[in-house]
Amino acid sequence: MSGHDSKYFSTTKKGEIPELKEELNSQYKDKRKDAVKKVIAAMTVGKDVSSLFTDVVNCMQTENLELKKLVYLYLINYAKSQPDLAILAVNTFVKDSQDPNPLIRALAVRTMGCIRVDKITEYLCDPLQRCLKDDDPYVRKTAAICVAKLYDINAELVEDRGFLEALKDLISDNNPMVVANAVAALAEIQDSSTRPIFEITSHTLSKLLTALNECTEWGQVFILDSLSRYKAADAREAENIVERVTPRLQHANCAVVLSAVKIILLQMELITSTDVVRNLCKKMAPPLVTLLSAEPEIQYVALRNINLIVQKRPTILAHEIKVFFCKYNDPIYVKMEKLEIMIKLASDRNIDQVLLEFKEYATEVDVDFVRKAVRAIGRCAIKLERAAERCISVLLELIKIKVNYVVQEAIIVIKDIFRRYPNTYESIIATLCESLDTLDEPEAKASMIWIIGEYAERIDNADELLESFLETFPEEPALVQLQLLTATVKLFLKKPTEGPQQMIQAVLNNATVETDNPDLRDRAYIYWRLLSTDPEAAKDVVLAEKPVISDDSNQLDSSLLDDLLSNISTLSSVYHKPPEAFVSRVKTAPRADDEEFADTAETGYSESPSQGVDGASPSSSAGTSSNVPVKQPAAPAAPAPMPDLLGDLMGMDNSIVPVDEPTAPSGPPLPVLLPSTTGQGLQISAQLVRRDGQIFYDISFDNGTQTVLDGFMIQFNKNTFGLAAGGALQVSPLQPGTSARTLLPMVAFQNLSPGAPSSLLQVAVKNNQQPVWYFNDKIPMHAFFGEDGKMERTSFLEAWKSLPDDNEFSKEFPSSVISSVDATVEHLAASNVFFIAKRKNSNKDVLYMSAKIPRGIPFLIELTAAVGVPGVKCAVKTPNKEMVALFFEAMESLLK
């Protein structure tokens, strides 16, 4: 749609849908085109225009490419909610896939791939096979991506029809964009498969390296990322790969540059020539430096990647430390990353420059940045022994400016410097003691107390200094109390005079009698017993020589670092976590098709289109659910009920159900209604069940996110049986990677919807961390069959005769089989369908049964079938004709 098409969004007439219907069926092409644009505009702003499905599909028969694109866009959006009607479009898709125009051929196959409906998928295979061998490269590259989409819908079909082999053949295509798309599709399929599908050989390697020079930038990224998985046979092959990839370092696209750097770093592990390695390090520096002149967000991503690179190969950027100096207008997140890299690149050669920068940063206005800068000075002192004295001089200068948080941070890092270089810089203790009164942060206090205790013999008034802290001992945080206890014991052991003796008595008394902290109390008892039994042993323990510390606080484990380097230019290298730590990927289990809400306009879901969600079909996804009850964390006290947020969105009037303590019912896996891919990591599985005469909603939550989910609430839209929550939704805060399953009691006839009976149950679920999730479930009518449904034989006959013949209905269940009459009777009795009598008719058994739903509505049932032969005829008489369709649906599911 072009820029002047905004007028299509402004129609708000009362009879908009009928008017659009009329325009879509107009004999004039322009009028039909305008009508489709209005439909797309309405769909875009969240209005439900699914009722126009047939009329829009009729507009597909056109030569106008723009109109065809719009109709296809509509189809992609609504085919999931109208799968039966979507079949009407299949013939046009197949016909378009053979159109002379390559754009239309590609459009047809792309659209069919985007429609996640099984019935459409069956028809997609033949056009897709043709398009994979099409003469036009644009069609071939589109078909390649379509194979990946089809694999996501039906993996077995893709393998059976040979699409994977066809994709692999496309790697040898003479068009580089076809090669790039084939690689992208294979890589995507490989990521979701547990077995090897895409393996690069020396033959495909040369094909990919050749295509690399002529691809678009994103094609290059796909190829480079795939090449990074290839392990060269020897140093010569590694050098050859690096030589072919190195020109990509000059690319304008940051993703291409980082992907090229990733390959070079990985291949350098195999290169034995030090000259080659040195030259490669020199070549990688300029492109990495160039990335730092981009926008702040790109700078941040580049810096996170550079952080990993310099840990592995610091020589690459050893001479480029100046580019990491912070600018006044850098965002704080960029400044923090630059500081980290400067510490890693600091050396005896550049330390003077670095310290000048850090000293400048320590006078900035951003407190967090200042603290980090002061800490960076201390880390440089610990890292570089020759520069330690210069670092301490800078720290003392900063202490003299008397800025409270600077002084406190300086004392913390000086304590670490004392541990790194014992008995070297103790002459500065007097300067530190001058700032004693200004300390108010626990870590700074603890550091100062440690210094006083460690060097008590060199501080004349050490007892007085410690005594000033002891006055507030009970109110101090645990960190300070523990340090005070140890420092007082050290003072007593070094100066066993009367003053320290009284102090130690007071501290031990406080720490053992008046504290609730078990760590403090246990440590105090150990010291007390040591001092009372063997003071010399206490000296050996408390005053023992301490191990020298080193600055490894931000060095990653070598195996983790190698893992992250192989994921450069991905989220993994930004988070500094391996992919499996924050991404859960489902491996090739075929997914059930999604369903969308059909009645969006009536329920008001369109008010919040960004939060609307596809729910998986309960019937089709039951086999793929894998919810197992797991041990749940202890539930906190139930919070107060939340305001009725869902009611506004869904037009419901049943009350919100607050969180309560959880129960964890066991049972078979539940159908997945909200897949984790749709629920931002949250998967919801549920179904209605009947237990002990009560209807429950058996619901399971699987938390695949990285955060705790809590505050779960649920509501049900108006429905045929008026189902509503009859109690509290019992789900405790859900930790990442755990699941919870609970039974929610339900009440009927509270929330009735007008209109024809329907098995549709629309559900909304909300938690405190995510938007409202909507999904569809089906109401199994047999959950309403009551335990009082059994009739005496005479009562059954009387009721059958009393009902007129037009209240009798019958239906064939062709796929149902009765293997054993007794087993079927027992199975149906478990769902409150009760046996009355049996007779023979030719070679078939005829069973008479009864069931009853609430409000005393009986169903008189006659089942006719030959044992072991497919096909069951079900006849029913009931006073309530409207419920017959739902009854047959329930009986068919029970007889499966």
PDB file of N, CA and C in Angstrom, residues 14 37 73 101 154 166 190 217 220 252 278-279 296 306 356 423 446 448 547 580 597 666 707 747 787 796 848 862:
ATOM      1  N   LYS A  14     -21.238   2.586  10.355  1.00  0.00           N
ATOM      2  CA  LYS A  14     -21.896   1.571  11.152  1.00  0.00           C
ATOM      3  C   LYS A  14     -21.990   0.249  10.398  1.00  0.00           C
ATOM      4  N   LYS A  37      -8.057  -3.130   0.035  1.00  0.00           N
ATOM      5  CA  LYS A  37      -7.189  -2.246   0.827  1.00  0.00           C
ATOM      6  C   LYS A  37      -7.866  -1.842   2.137  1.00  0.00           C
ATOM      7  N   LEU A  73      -1.888 -11.558   1.782  1.00  0.00           N
ATOM      8  CA  LEU A  73      -1.620 -11.080   3.144  1.00  0.00           C
ATOM      9  C   LEU A  73      -2.810 -11.383   4.053  1.00  0.00           C
ATOM     10  N   ASN A 101       4.848 -15.198 -14.730  1.00  0.00           N
ATOM     11  CA  ASN A 101       5.555 -14.148 -13.994  1.00  0.00           C
ATOM     12  C   ASN A 101       6.270 -14.758 -12.773  1.00  0.00           C
ATOM     13  N   ASN A 154       5.876 -29.619   9.442  1.00  0.00           N
ATOM     14  CA  ASN A 154       5.802 -31.073   9.295  1.00  0.00           C
ATOM     15  C   ASN A 154       7.157 -31.605   8.851  1.00  0.00           C
ATOM     16  N   ALA A 166      16.996 -31.659  -2.051  1.00  0.00           N
ATOM     17  CA  ALA A 166      16.864 -30.565  -3.024  1.00  0.00           C
ATOM     18  C   ALA A 166      17.543 -29.296  -2.506  1.00  0.00           C
ATOM     19  N   GLN A 190      18.788 -27.419  10.814  1.00  0.00           N
ATOM     20  CA  GLN A 190      19.771 -28.087  11.668  1.00  0.00           C
ATOM     21  C   GLN A 190      19.597 -27.690  13.135  1.00  0.00           C
ATOM     22  N   GLU A 217      24.562  -8.551   1.749  1.00  0.00           N
ATOM     23  CA  GLU A 217      25.206  -8.575   3.064  1.00  0.00           C
ATOM     24  C   GLU A 217      24.613  -9.633   3.995  1.00  0.00           C
ATOM     25  N   GLN A 220      25.720 -13.015   3.040  1.00  0.00           N
ATOM     26  CA  GLN A 220      27.085 -13.247   3.525  1.00  0.00           C
ATOM     27  C   GLN A 220      27.078 -13.659   4.992  1.00  0.00           C
ATOM     28  N   ALA A 252      30.840  -2.800   5.046  1.00  0.00           N
ATOM     29  CA  ALA A 252      30.178  -1.713   5.785  1.00  0.00           C
ATOM     30  C   ALA A 252      29.205  -2.235   6.840  1.00  0.00           C
ATOM     31  N   ARG A 278      50.331 -13.188  13.438  1.00  0.00           N
ATOM     32  CA  ARG A 278      50.611 -11.788  13.743  1.00  0.00           C
ATOM     33  C   ARG A 278      49.968 -10.869  12.694  1.00  0.00           C
ATOM     34  N   ASN A 279      50.073 -11.245  11.421  1.00  0.00           N
ATOM     35  CA  ASN A 279      49.479 -10.430  10.347  1.00  0.00           C
ATOM     36  C   ASN A 279      47.960 -10.377  10.454  1.00  0.00           C
ATOM     37  N   PRO A 296      25.510   4.260  19.365  1.00  0.00           N
ATOM     38  CA  PRO A 296      25.829   3.696  20.690  1.00  0.00           C
ATOM     39  C   PRO A 296      25.402   2.234  20.849  1.00  0.00           C
ATOM     40  N   ILE A 306      34.202  -7.455  21.587  1.00  0.00           N
ATOM     41  CA  ILE A 306      35.634  -7.144  21.731  1.00  0.00           C
ATOM     42  C   ILE A 306      36.148  -7.602  23.096  1.00  0.00           C
ATOM     43  N   LEU A 356      45.629   8.370  33.919  1.00  0.00           N
ATOM     44  CA  LEU A 356      45.142   9.748  33.712  1.00  0.00           C
ATOM     45  C   LEU A 356      43.662   9.744  33.345  1.00  0.00           C
ATOM     46  N   ASN A 423      52.739  -6.032  53.242  1.00  0.00           N
ATOM     47  CA  ASN A 423      53.935  -5.385  53.833  1.00  0.00           C
ATOM     48  C   ASN A 423      54.686  -4.497  52.830  1.00  0.00           C
ATOM     49  N   ALA A 446      33.696  -2.466  56.277  1.00  0.00           N
ATOM     50  CA  ALA A 446      34.325  -3.778  56.463  1.00  0.00           C
ATOM     51  C   ALA A 446      35.780  -3.751  55.989  1.00  0.00           C
ATOM     52  N   MET A 448      37.832  -1.116  55.874  1.00  0.00           N
ATOM     53  CA  MET A 448      38.632  -0.323  56.808  1.00  0.00           C
ATOM     54  C   MET A 448      38.908  -1.120  58.081  1.00  0.00           C
ATOM     55  N   PRO A 547      46.741 -16.149  51.346  1.00  0.00           N
ATOM     56  CA  PRO A 547      47.169 -16.295  49.951  1.00  0.00           C
ATOM     57  C   PRO A 547      47.072 -14.961  49.212  1.00  0.00           C
ATOM     58  N   GLU A 580      22.379 -22.098  25.247  1.00  0.00           N
ATOM     59  CA  GLU A 580      21.429 -22.945  25.968  1.00  0.00           C
ATOM     60  C   GLU A 580      21.030 -22.363  27.323  1.00  0.00           C
ATOM     61  N   PHE A 597      -8.481 -17.178  17.531  1.00  0.00           N
ATOM     62  CA  PHE A 597      -9.854 -16.891  17.923  1.00  0.00           C
ATOM     63  C   PHE A 597     -10.662 -16.505  16.688  1.00  0.00           C
ATOM     64  N   SER A 666      -1.629 -35.319  39.346  1.00  0.00           N
ATOM     65  CA  SER A 666      -0.891 -36.099  38.353  1.00  0.00           C
ATOM     66  C   SER A 666      -1.887 -36.530  37.288  1.00  0.00           C
ATOM     67  N   THR A 707      12.897 -15.608  33.965  1.00  0.00           N
ATOM     68  CA  THR A 707      12.452 -14.872  35.148  1.00  0.00           C
ATOM     69  C   THR A 707      11.392 -15.673  35.896  1.00  0.00           C
ATOM     70  N   VAL A 747     -17.601 -23.785  37.931  1.00  0.00           N
ATOM     71  CA  VAL A 747     -19.050 -23.776  38.131  1.00  0.00           C
ATOM     72  C   VAL A 747     -19.700 -23.536  36.773  1.00  0.00           C
ATOM     73  N   GLU A 787     -23.653 -38.126  37.323  1.00  0.00           N
ATOM     74  CA  GLU A 787     -23.687 -39.464  37.904  1.00  0.00           C
ATOM     75  C   GLU A 787     -25.120 -39.982  38.075  1.00  0.00           C
ATOM     76  N   PHE A 796     -36.602 -45.943  30.725  1.00  0.00           N
ATOM     77  CA  PHE A 796     -35.961 -45.637  29.451  1.00  0.00           C
ATOM     78  C   PHE A 796     -36.962 -45.806  28.304  1.00  0.00           C
ATOM     79  N   TYR A 848     -28.305 -50.014  24.274  1.00  0.00           N
ATOM     80  CA  TYR A 848     -29.124 -48.885  24.702  1.00  0.00           C
ATOM     81  C   TYR A 848     -28.492 -48.298  25.965  1.00  0.00           C
ATOM     82  N   GLU A 862     -28.806 -45.039  21.392  1.00  0.00           N
ATOM     83  CA  GLU A 862     -28.799 -46.365  20.768  1.00  0.00           C
ATOM     84  C   GLU A 862     -27.530 -46.470  19.921  1.00  0.00           C
TER      85      GLU A 862
END
